[in-house]
Amino acid sequence: MNERYDPKTIEPKWQSYWEKEKLFKVETDEQKQKYYLLEMFPYPSGKIHMGHVRNYTIGDVVARYKRMRGFNVLHPMGWDAFGMPAENAAIDNNTHPATWTYQNIDYMRSQLKRMGFSYDWDREIATCMPDYYRWEQWLFLRMYEKGMAYRKESFVNWCRSCQTVLANEQVEAGMCWRCGKEVHQKKLRQWFFRITDYADDLLMYCDRLPGWPEKVITMQKNWIGKSVGAEIRFPVEGTGAVVPVFTTRQDTVFGATFMCLAPEHPMVVELSRGTSQEQAVNDFIARMSCMDRSGRVVDLYEKEGVFIGVWCINPLNGRRMPVYTANFALMEYGTGAVMSVPAHDQRDLDFARKYGLDVIVVVEPKGETLDAQKMSEAFTGEGVMINSGQFNGIDNNQALGDIADYLEEKGIGEKAIRFRLRDWGISRQRYWGAPIPVVYCSSCGIVPVRDEDLPIILPEEANLLEGGKSPLPVLDSFIRTRCPKCLRPGARRETDTMDTFVESSWYFERYCSPKCHTGMFEKKDVAYWMPVDQYIGGIEHAILHLLYSRYYTRVLSEFKMLDYKEPFTRLLTQGMVCKETASCPKHGFLFPDETRTEGDDRFCVKCGRKVNLGRVEKMSKSKKNVIDPNTLLDRYGADTTRLFCLFAAPPERDLEWSEQGVEGGARFLNRLWRLASGWMAMIRETDPFTGNPDQLQGEIRDLYKKAHQTIAKVTQDIEDRFHFNTAISIVMELVNAMYGIHPEKSEPGKAAVMRFVMETVITLLSPIVPHLAEELWEALGHEKSILLAPWPRYRNEALVQDDLLIVVQINGKVRSRFRVGSDTNEQAIRDRALNDERVAGYIGEKPVKKVILVKKKLVNIVI
């Protein structure tokens, strides 16, 4: 082997070998236990970034490790190619979305291969290909037939700049997450999936996901948001209209003094029409349409509203209540109407004080009296009912059930369960997406296309209109068609495209049989591979993508295509890759190569001004605190890059970028290479020692035992916790111990033990630094890839420690060390420490206040 470690030669060599030998290709094999490892597939946005590198490196280590443990491992890769990210990037770069996407796929694929990731590229998919999206069109038709997909008019978040609908999660402080422009409320006819039909089941199964982080489960539960209460019907005075209200506090209904409707509520315009308040109401609605109306920010607004000119009647006490439209009432919660009880809800109290509305206490803490006129904080605790007619004097918790029963008895309401979750709006007014397979006919109405006409292909020859608008509504060759039902010409295709989350809600099943031409997938392959054993991705996908995937899996199960409900058994949400920002007073944020270091200071290379260093935060193009993975690959190689990503932090925590950390990883790999090179001549022709450690003596015996202890620790760290950082650290300790063995010194069994330990180090590191491991494995004389070698096993007798090193501190300072047998009890260790000659000299005549023993490792004597 060469004396010098040269990743630029080694890494392409082994990448070519893996590809030629198809080592990562996998097939369904009922005789082998499967393991499906999947990282969330990327948008083909241009280049992979350090977040991708970390995510995919974590997954690759697990995939390689599981292969060596004998599993039949599926580890695929593909491209989430449709949607706004790809389309907006194409607009920014003045090119066609298809051209931009396919070029990026080619480039990013080459980057991933350069990292040495063990993907089965024969299973590669791109969601923008007709042979992929034809099957989600097919499923859409099945869902439409069963009423699971429907069309209705609704208010949506509308970005005028992007010309499309946004989910609430895509609206940030009233601005579009993609372009940063203001978002408005707009009424549109949209296609929806009835995810709410599965709300209870999705919620229930949140408690059956033991392999998921608790944080993600909590986020899913909160998003589904189950509430148990009652629906109460409030008649509107002087009209035949009735406003239904959902509440979880029906015990406070006698304290309701006004009602608030969401600005989007259809009754707001209807009831205010013709009143003196009509113009004020319309102005308020227009202003609210320009604000972020998502629940997470509405609570932050100052409470405001407008009287709509009508009153409703409280059905339990006949009280006349003014009706307002208010900014804190949300159409997405309950019925979009709030019975406002200011004495027992802080938002209602703030609103009532602002507009001079009545406050009536109906629940009082036992033994206390509340003054409604002086209240500055609403009382939301438990107590006794007052001012509530026949329910006075009972506990308010009992009143919840009693009043619900009364509502049903009198026919003015009923017990109800509501969910925060709303049906999934899948319509997007964008070009770069999967066409929705329906046709509009003047005679037949909405008509689904025929199965034999699938796929409805997105015309990739079409060009975007000015401002990025979709060309589909004006593209005659696409929009004009015959009605599939009456066959008359003049029918019109749907020009909205599907939300890109539809594509990402079933791609993991398509990977099981990506070449299937007769359906979404082959049932036998999905039955073998699914569910995914380990899914890896960012916490930013904790709600939408994961929830939609869980829903879509239930839909497929309903159609008898699957026999499971949950697609992902275990979930790892890796931390972000972070780096400090650097900004120049003149040029703003700077890329790392736009600064230079002089002493302790950094300066802008453009103007020479001193650079301001900001806080460490997630790498982002906007802040320019990014590191191009290609720079690392060119300078250090893939193995060093992988090693740094794994060693710098546990996978679930944020990783802070460190040039010194990367260089430290490179030094270790060079050090390992020199160690192997120095010993290769002596151990290459020697069989590894695999016997009992009692056959060995001295430092060779100690090294052999340490190798087995390292195998046990690394196996545990990877298998149980994915703590690759501690696994790497323990291997580094073993390498340090190997450097303590001198080739010149003659010892029985030394070459055989060193051969075993060298193979152990190489094998343990092979999932982490596969190129270097392959090269050293070959240098040892192995003819087959290390990927085909079994994961090393440890001997239990080698794990038994002969003795323990005890460190003795006096008042926190190390003063002595000694060894004891591993079976020595704690009292004997304390006595030995106090009688130690060096310790006794430090203590002298001073009294000992306390002796603390820590895990048979440390004795701390306090004097």
Short mmCIF file of N, CA and C in Angstrom, two decimals, residues 141-278:
data_model
loop_
_atom_site.label_atom_id
_atom_site.label_comp_id
_atom_site.label_asym_id
_atom_site.label_seq_id
_atom_site.Cartn_x
_atom_site.Cartn_y
_atom_site.Cartn_z
N LEU A 141 -58.71 9.30 -8.59
CA LEU A 141 -59.98 8.87 -9.17
C LEU A 141 -60.72 7.90 -8.24
N ARG A 142 -59.95 6.99 -7.61
CA ARG A 142 -60.58 6.06 -6.67
C ARG A 142 -61.14 6.83 -5.45
N MET A 143 -60.39 7.81 -5.00
CA MET A 143 -60.83 8.61 -3.85
C MET A 143 -62.06 9.44 -4.22
N TYR A 144 -62.09 9.97 -5.44
CA TYR A 144 -63.25 10.75 -5.90
C TYR A 144 -64.50 9.88 -5.95
N GLU A 145 -64.32 8.64 -6.41
CA GLU A 145 -65.46 7.72 -6.50
C GLU A 145 -66.07 7.45 -5.13
N LYS A 146 -65.25 7.43 -4.08
CA LYS A 146 -65.72 7.13 -2.73
C LYS A 146 -66.03 8.38 -1.92
N GLY A 147 -65.95 9.56 -2.55
CA GLY A 147 -66.22 10.80 -1.82
C GLY A 147 -65.09 11.25 -0.92
N MET A 148 -63.94 10.64 -1.09
CA MET A 148 -62.77 11.02 -0.27
C MET A 148 -62.04 12.22 -0.85
N ALA A 149 -62.32 12.55 -2.10
CA ALA A 149 -61.81 13.76 -2.74
C ALA A 149 -63.01 14.56 -3.22
N TYR A 150 -63.03 15.85 -2.94
CA TYR A 150 -64.18 16.68 -3.31
C TYR A 150 -63.72 18.10 -3.60
N ARG A 151 -64.63 18.88 -4.18
CA ARG A 151 -64.32 20.27 -4.55
C ARG A 151 -65.31 21.20 -3.86
N LYS A 152 -64.77 22.28 -3.27
CA LYS A 152 -65.65 23.26 -2.63
C LYS A 152 -64.97 24.63 -2.66
N GLU A 153 -65.78 25.65 -2.36
CA GLU A 153 -65.27 27.00 -2.28
C GLU A 153 -64.83 27.27 -0.85
N SER A 154 -63.65 27.88 -0.70
CA SER A 154 -63.16 28.17 0.65
C SER A 154 -62.17 29.32 0.60
N PHE A 155 -61.97 29.91 1.77
CA PHE A 155 -60.94 30.94 1.90
C PHE A 155 -59.58 30.26 2.00
N VAL A 156 -58.63 30.84 1.32
CA VAL A 156 -57.28 30.27 1.30
C VAL A 156 -56.26 31.39 1.49
N ASN A 157 -55.06 30.98 1.89
CA ASN A 157 -53.93 31.91 1.91
C ASN A 157 -53.42 32.05 0.48
N TRP A 158 -53.47 33.27 -0.05
CA TRP A 158 -53.12 33.48 -1.45
C TRP A 158 -51.90 34.40 -1.57
N CYS A 159 -50.87 33.90 -2.24
CA CYS A 159 -49.70 34.73 -2.53
C CYS A 159 -49.82 35.24 -3.96
N ARG A 160 -49.97 36.56 -4.09
CA ARG A 160 -50.12 37.14 -5.43
C ARG A 160 -48.84 37.00 -6.22
N SER A 161 -47.70 37.07 -5.53
CA SER A 161 -46.42 36.97 -6.23
C SER A 161 -46.21 35.57 -6.80
N CYS A 162 -46.45 34.55 -5.94
CA CYS A 162 -46.27 33.16 -6.38
C CYS A 162 -47.49 32.63 -7.12
N GLN A 163 -48.61 33.40 -7.07
CA GLN A 163 -49.84 33.01 -7.76
C GLN A 163 -50.31 31.63 -7.35
N THR A 164 -50.32 31.39 -6.03
CA THR A 164 -50.78 30.09 -5.58
C THR A 164 -51.27 30.14 -4.15
N VAL A 165 -51.94 29.05 -3.76
CA VAL A 165 -52.42 28.86 -2.40
C VAL A 165 -51.27 28.39 -1.52
N LEU A 166 -51.28 28.84 -0.27
CA LEU A 166 -50.28 28.40 0.70
C LEU A 166 -50.97 27.74 1.88
N ALA A 167 -50.36 26.69 2.42
CA ALA A 167 -50.82 26.12 3.68
C ALA A 167 -50.50 27.11 4.80
N ASN A 168 -51.19 26.99 5.93
CA ASN A 168 -50.94 27.90 7.05
C ASN A 168 -49.47 27.88 7.46
N GLU A 169 -48.86 26.68 7.39
CA GLU A 169 -47.45 26.55 7.80
C GLU A 169 -46.51 27.26 6.84
N GLN A 170 -47.01 27.62 5.66
CA GLN A 170 -46.17 28.29 4.67
C GLN A 170 -46.32 29.81 4.72
N VAL A 171 -47.08 30.28 5.71
CA VAL A 171 -47.26 31.72 5.91
C VAL A 171 -46.49 32.11 7.17
N GLU A 172 -45.52 32.97 7.03
CA GLU A 172 -44.67 33.37 8.15
C GLU A 172 -44.82 34.86 8.40
N ALA A 173 -45.44 35.19 9.53
CA ALA A 173 -45.68 36.59 9.91
C ALA A 173 -46.41 37.34 8.79
N GLY A 174 -47.37 36.68 8.16
CA GLY A 174 -48.16 37.30 7.12
C GLY A 174 -47.51 37.32 5.76
N MET A 175 -46.33 36.70 5.66
CA MET A 175 -45.57 36.72 4.40
C MET A 175 -45.41 35.30 3.85
N CYS A 176 -45.26 35.21 2.54
CA CYS A 176 -45.03 33.93 1.87
C CYS A 176 -43.66 33.38 2.24
N TRP A 177 -43.61 32.11 2.60
CA TRP A 177 -42.35 31.49 3.00
C TRP A 177 -41.34 31.41 1.86
N ARG A 178 -41.84 31.46 0.61
CA ARG A 178 -40.94 31.33 -0.54
C ARG A 178 -40.41 32.68 -1.02
N CYS A 179 -41.32 33.64 -1.21
CA CYS A 179 -40.90 34.90 -1.85
C CYS A 179 -40.85 36.07 -0.88
N GLY A 180 -41.42 35.90 0.33
CA GLY A 180 -41.38 36.97 1.32
C GLY A 180 -42.41 38.07 1.10
N LYS A 181 -43.32 37.88 0.13
CA LYS A 181 -44.33 38.90 -0.15
C LYS A 181 -45.58 38.66 0.70
N GLU A 182 -46.44 39.71 0.80
CA GLU A 182 -47.61 39.66 1.64
C GLU A 182 -48.62 38.62 1.14
N VAL A 183 -49.22 37.93 2.09
CA VAL A 183 -50.22 36.90 1.78
C VAL A 183 -51.61 37.46 2.09
N HIS A 184 -52.59 37.16 1.23
CA HIS A 184 -53.96 37.64 1.38
C HIS A 184 -54.91 36.45 1.49
N GLN A 185 -56.10 36.72 2.06
CA GLN A 185 -57.16 35.73 2.07
C GLN A 185 -57.96 35.86 0.77
N LYS A 186 -58.22 34.73 0.12
CA LYS A 186 -58.93 34.75 -1.14
C LYS A 186 -59.89 33.56 -1.18
N LYS A 187 -61.04 33.76 -1.75
CA LYS A 187 -62.03 32.69 -1.86
C LYS A 187 -61.87 32.00 -3.21
N LEU A 188 -61.60 30.70 -3.19
CA LEU A 188 -61.39 29.94 -4.42
C LEU A 188 -62.08 28.59 -4.32
N ARG A 189 -62.40 28.05 -5.49
CA ARG A 189 -62.86 26.66 -5.53
C ARG A 189 -61.63 25.76 -5.53
N GLN A 190 -61.58 24.85 -4.58
CA GLN A 190 -60.39 24.03 -4.37
C GLN A 190 -60.78 22.56 -4.28
N TRP A 191 -59.80 21.71 -4.58
CA TRP A 191 -59.97 20.27 -4.36
C TRP A 191 -59.41 19.91 -2.99
N PHE A 192 -60.13 19.03 -2.30
CA PHE A 192 -59.75 18.64 -0.94
C PHE A 192 -59.75 17.12 -0.80
N PHE A 193 -58.90 16.63 0.09
CA PHE A 193 -58.95 15.25 0.55
C PHE A 193 -59.54 15.24 1.96
N ARG A 194 -60.41 14.28 2.25
CA ARG A 194 -61.09 14.22 3.54
C ARG A 194 -60.20 13.58 4.61
N ILE A 195 -59.13 14.23 4.95
CA ILE A 195 -58.25 13.71 6.01
C ILE A 195 -58.96 13.71 7.35
N THR A 196 -59.96 14.61 7.51
CA THR A 196 -60.68 14.68 8.80
C THR A 196 -61.43 13.40 9.11
N ASP A 197 -61.75 12.59 8.10
CA ASP A 197 -62.40 11.31 8.35
C ASP A 197 -61.51 10.39 9.18
N TYR A 198 -60.23 10.65 9.15
CA TYR A 198 -59.26 9.79 9.84
C TYR A 198 -58.65 10.49 11.07
N ALA A 199 -59.22 11.64 11.46
CA ALA A 199 -58.61 12.42 12.54
C ALA A 199 -58.49 11.61 13.82
N ASP A 200 -59.54 10.94 14.22
CA ASP A 200 -59.51 10.18 15.47
C ASP A 200 -58.49 9.05 15.40
N ASP A 201 -58.44 8.37 14.28
CA ASP A 201 -57.51 7.26 14.12
C ASP A 201 -56.06 7.76 14.10
N LEU A 202 -55.82 8.86 13.40
CA LEU A 202 -54.48 9.43 13.38
C LEU A 202 -54.03 9.84 14.77
N LEU A 203 -54.97 10.38 15.54
CA LEU A 203 -54.65 10.79 16.91
C LEU A 203 -54.39 9.58 17.79
N MET A 204 -55.23 8.58 17.69
CA MET A 204 -55.10 7.39 18.54
C MET A 204 -53.75 6.71 18.31
N TYR A 205 -53.35 6.62 17.05
CA TYR A 205 -52.11 5.92 16.73
C TYR A 205 -50.86 6.73 17.05
N CYS A 206 -51.03 7.99 17.43
CA CYS A 206 -49.86 8.74 17.91
C CYS A 206 -49.26 8.07 19.13
N ASP A 207 -50.07 7.37 19.90
CA ASP A 207 -49.59 6.66 21.09
C ASP A 207 -49.07 5.27 20.76
N ARG A 208 -49.04 4.93 19.49
CA ARG A 208 -48.53 3.61 19.07
C ARG A 208 -47.31 3.78 18.17
N LEU A 209 -46.57 4.83 18.42
CA LEU A 209 -45.36 5.10 17.65
C LEU A 209 -44.18 5.22 18.60
N PRO A 210 -43.80 4.13 19.26
CA PRO A 210 -42.74 4.21 20.28
C PRO A 210 -41.37 4.59 19.73
N GLY A 211 -41.20 4.40 18.43
CA GLY A 211 -39.90 4.74 17.84
C GLY A 211 -39.79 6.17 17.36
N TRP A 212 -40.81 7.00 17.67
CA TRP A 212 -40.81 8.40 17.24
C TRP A 212 -40.41 9.30 18.40
N PRO A 213 -39.75 10.42 18.11
CA PRO A 213 -39.44 11.39 19.18
C PRO A 213 -40.71 11.94 19.79
N GLU A 214 -40.72 12.10 21.11
CA GLU A 214 -41.89 12.60 21.81
C GLU A 214 -42.30 13.97 21.30
N LYS A 215 -41.30 14.78 20.92
CA LYS A 215 -41.59 16.13 20.44
C LYS A 215 -42.44 16.09 19.17
N VAL A 216 -42.14 15.18 18.27
CA VAL A 216 -42.89 15.07 17.02
C VAL A 216 -44.29 14.56 17.29
N ILE A 217 -44.42 13.58 18.17
CA ILE A 217 -45.74 13.05 18.51
C ILE A 217 -46.62 14.16 19.10
N THR A 218 -46.03 14.96 19.98
CA THR A 218 -46.78 16.08 20.58
C THR A 218 -47.22 17.07 19.52
N MET A 219 -46.35 17.38 18.57
CA MET A 219 -46.70 18.31 17.49
C MET A 219 -47.84 17.77 16.65
N GLN A 220 -47.82 16.47 16.37
CA GLN A 220 -48.89 15.86 15.59
C GLN A 220 -50.21 15.90 16.37
N LYS A 221 -50.15 15.56 17.64
CA LYS A 221 -51.37 15.58 18.46
C LYS A 221 -51.97 16.98 18.50
N ASN A 222 -51.11 17.97 18.70
CA ASN A 222 -51.60 19.35 18.78
C ASN A 222 -52.20 19.81 17.46
N TRP A 223 -51.62 19.36 16.35
CA TRP A 223 -52.13 19.77 15.04
C TRP A 223 -53.49 19.13 14.78
N ILE A 224 -53.65 17.87 15.17
CA ILE A 224 -54.95 17.21 15.01
C ILE A 224 -55.96 17.86 15.96
N GLY A 225 -55.56 18.10 17.17
CA GLY A 225 -56.30 18.95 18.10
C GLY A 225 -57.72 18.52 18.42
N LYS A 226 -57.88 17.41 19.11
CA LYS A 226 -59.22 16.93 19.48
C LYS A 226 -59.78 17.74 20.64
N SER A 227 -61.02 18.20 20.50
CA SER A 227 -61.71 18.93 21.56
C SER A 227 -63.08 18.30 21.80
N VAL A 228 -63.42 18.07 23.07
CA VAL A 228 -64.71 17.49 23.44
C VAL A 228 -65.57 18.58 24.08
N GLY A 229 -66.78 18.77 23.60
CA GLY A 229 -67.63 19.83 24.13
C GLY A 229 -69.05 19.68 23.65
N ALA A 230 -69.61 20.82 23.23
CA ALA A 230 -71.01 20.83 22.77
C ALA A 230 -71.17 21.86 21.66
N GLU A 231 -72.14 21.60 20.80
CA GLU A 231 -72.53 22.59 19.79
C GLU A 231 -73.86 23.20 20.22
N ILE A 232 -73.89 24.54 20.30
CA ILE A 232 -75.09 25.26 20.75
C ILE A 232 -75.58 26.15 19.61
N ARG A 233 -76.89 26.16 19.39
CA ARG A 233 -77.46 26.94 18.29
C ARG A 233 -78.05 28.26 18.81
N PHE A 234 -77.49 29.37 18.31
CA PHE A 234 -77.93 30.71 18.72
C PHE A 234 -78.76 31.33 17.60
N PRO A 235 -80.07 31.54 17.79
CA PRO A 235 -80.87 32.19 16.75
C PRO A 235 -80.52 33.67 16.63
N VAL A 236 -80.56 34.18 15.38
CA VAL A 236 -80.29 35.59 15.14
C VAL A 236 -81.60 36.35 15.18
N GLU A 237 -81.65 37.40 15.97
CA GLU A 237 -82.87 38.16 16.20
C GLU A 237 -83.41 38.75 14.89
N GLY A 238 -84.72 38.59 14.68
CA GLY A 238 -85.38 39.18 13.53
C GLY A 238 -85.13 38.48 12.23
N THR A 239 -84.48 37.35 12.26
CA THR A 239 -84.22 36.58 11.02
C THR A 239 -84.50 35.11 11.32
N GLY A 240 -84.46 34.31 10.30
CA GLY A 240 -84.60 32.87 10.51
C GLY A 240 -83.26 32.19 10.66
N ALA A 241 -82.20 32.99 10.70
CA ALA A 241 -80.84 32.44 10.73
C ALA A 241 -80.50 31.92 12.13
N VAL A 242 -79.67 30.91 12.15
CA VAL A 242 -79.15 30.34 13.40
C VAL A 242 -77.64 30.20 13.27
N VAL A 243 -76.91 30.62 14.30
CA VAL A 243 -75.45 30.50 14.29
C VAL A 243 -75.05 29.34 15.21
N PRO A 244 -74.53 28.26 14.66
CA PRO A 244 -74.05 27.17 15.53
C PRO A 244 -72.67 27.53 16.09
N VAL A 245 -72.46 27.24 17.36
CA VAL A 245 -71.20 27.52 18.04
C VAL A 245 -70.71 26.25 18.71
N PHE A 246 -69.44 25.93 18.51
CA PHE A 246 -68.84 24.81 19.24
C PHE A 246 -68.05 25.38 20.41
N THR A 247 -68.22 24.77 21.59
CA THR A 247 -67.49 25.21 22.77
C THR A 247 -67.12 24.01 23.63
N THR A 248 -65.97 24.13 24.30
CA THR A 248 -65.59 23.11 25.29
C THR A 248 -65.99 23.55 26.68
N ARG A 249 -66.57 24.77 26.79
CA ARG A 249 -66.96 25.33 28.09
C ARG A 249 -68.44 25.65 28.11
N GLN A 250 -69.26 24.63 27.82
CA GLN A 250 -70.70 24.84 27.87
C GLN A 250 -71.17 25.18 29.29
N ASP A 251 -70.33 24.92 30.29
CA ASP A 251 -70.67 25.29 31.66
C ASP A 251 -70.75 26.81 31.84
N THR A 252 -70.15 27.56 30.90
CA THR A 252 -70.13 29.03 31.04
C THR A 252 -71.14 29.72 30.13
N VAL A 253 -72.02 28.98 29.50
CA VAL A 253 -72.91 29.56 28.48
C VAL A 253 -73.80 30.67 29.05
N PHE A 254 -74.16 30.58 30.33
CA PHE A 254 -74.98 31.65 30.92
C PHE A 254 -74.21 32.96 31.07
N GLY A 255 -72.90 32.90 30.94
CA GLY A 255 -72.06 34.10 31.02
C GLY A 255 -71.71 34.69 29.68
N ALA A 256 -72.25 34.11 28.59
CA ALA A 256 -71.98 34.64 27.24
C ALA A 256 -72.72 35.96 27.07
N THR A 257 -71.98 37.03 26.72
CA THR A 257 -72.61 38.36 26.58
C THR A 257 -72.50 38.92 25.17
N PHE A 258 -71.72 38.31 24.33
CA PHE A 258 -71.65 38.71 22.92
C PHE A 258 -71.12 37.54 22.11
N MET A 259 -71.22 37.64 20.81
CA MET A 259 -70.72 36.59 19.91
C MET A 259 -69.72 37.19 18.94
N CYS A 260 -68.69 36.38 18.58
CA CYS A 260 -67.71 36.82 17.59
C CYS A 260 -67.65 35.80 16.45
N LEU A 261 -67.71 36.28 15.24
CA LEU A 261 -67.57 35.44 14.05
C LEU A 261 -66.24 35.73 13.38
N ALA A 262 -65.65 34.70 12.80
CA ALA A 262 -64.41 34.89 12.03
C ALA A 262 -64.70 35.80 10.84
N PRO A 263 -63.76 36.65 10.45
CA PRO A 263 -63.98 37.53 9.29
C PRO A 263 -64.33 36.76 8.02
N GLU A 264 -63.87 35.50 7.93
CA GLU A 264 -64.15 34.69 6.74
C GLU A 264 -65.50 33.98 6.82
N HIS A 265 -66.16 34.04 7.96
CA HIS A 265 -67.43 33.32 8.14
C HIS A 265 -68.45 33.85 7.12
N PRO A 266 -69.11 32.98 6.37
CA PRO A 266 -70.05 33.44 5.33
C PRO A 266 -71.22 34.25 5.88
N MET A 267 -71.56 34.08 7.15
CA MET A 267 -72.71 34.81 7.70
C MET A 267 -72.37 36.27 8.02
N VAL A 268 -71.08 36.61 8.07
CA VAL A 268 -70.71 37.98 8.40
C VAL A 268 -71.23 38.94 7.33
N VAL A 269 -70.93 38.66 6.08
CA VAL A 269 -71.40 39.51 4.98
C VAL A 269 -72.90 39.43 4.86
N GLU A 270 -73.43 38.23 4.99
CA GLU A 270 -74.87 38.02 4.83
C GLU A 270 -75.68 38.78 5.87
N LEU A 271 -75.27 38.72 7.14
CA LEU A 271 -76.04 39.35 8.21
C LEU A 271 -75.85 40.86 8.28
N SER A 272 -74.69 41.34 7.83
CA SER A 272 -74.44 42.79 7.90
C SER A 272 -75.00 43.53 6.69
N ARG A 273 -75.39 42.79 5.67
CA ARG A 273 -75.88 43.42 4.44
C ARG A 273 -77.15 44.24 4.75
N GLY A 274 -77.12 45.51 4.33
CA GLY A 274 -78.28 46.38 4.52
C GLY A 274 -78.32 47.07 5.86
N THR A 275 -77.37 46.79 6.75
CA THR A 275 -77.32 47.47 8.05
C THR A 275 -76.40 48.67 7.95
N SER A 276 -76.44 49.51 8.96
CA SER A 276 -75.56 50.69 8.99
C SER A 276 -74.10 50.29 9.15
N GLN A 277 -73.85 49.04 9.52
CA GLN A 277 -72.48 48.56 9.75
C GLN A 277 -71.87 47.90 8.51
N GLU A 278 -72.61 47.82 7.41
CA GLU A 278 -72.16 47.05 6.25
C GLU A 278 -70.79 47.51 5.75
#
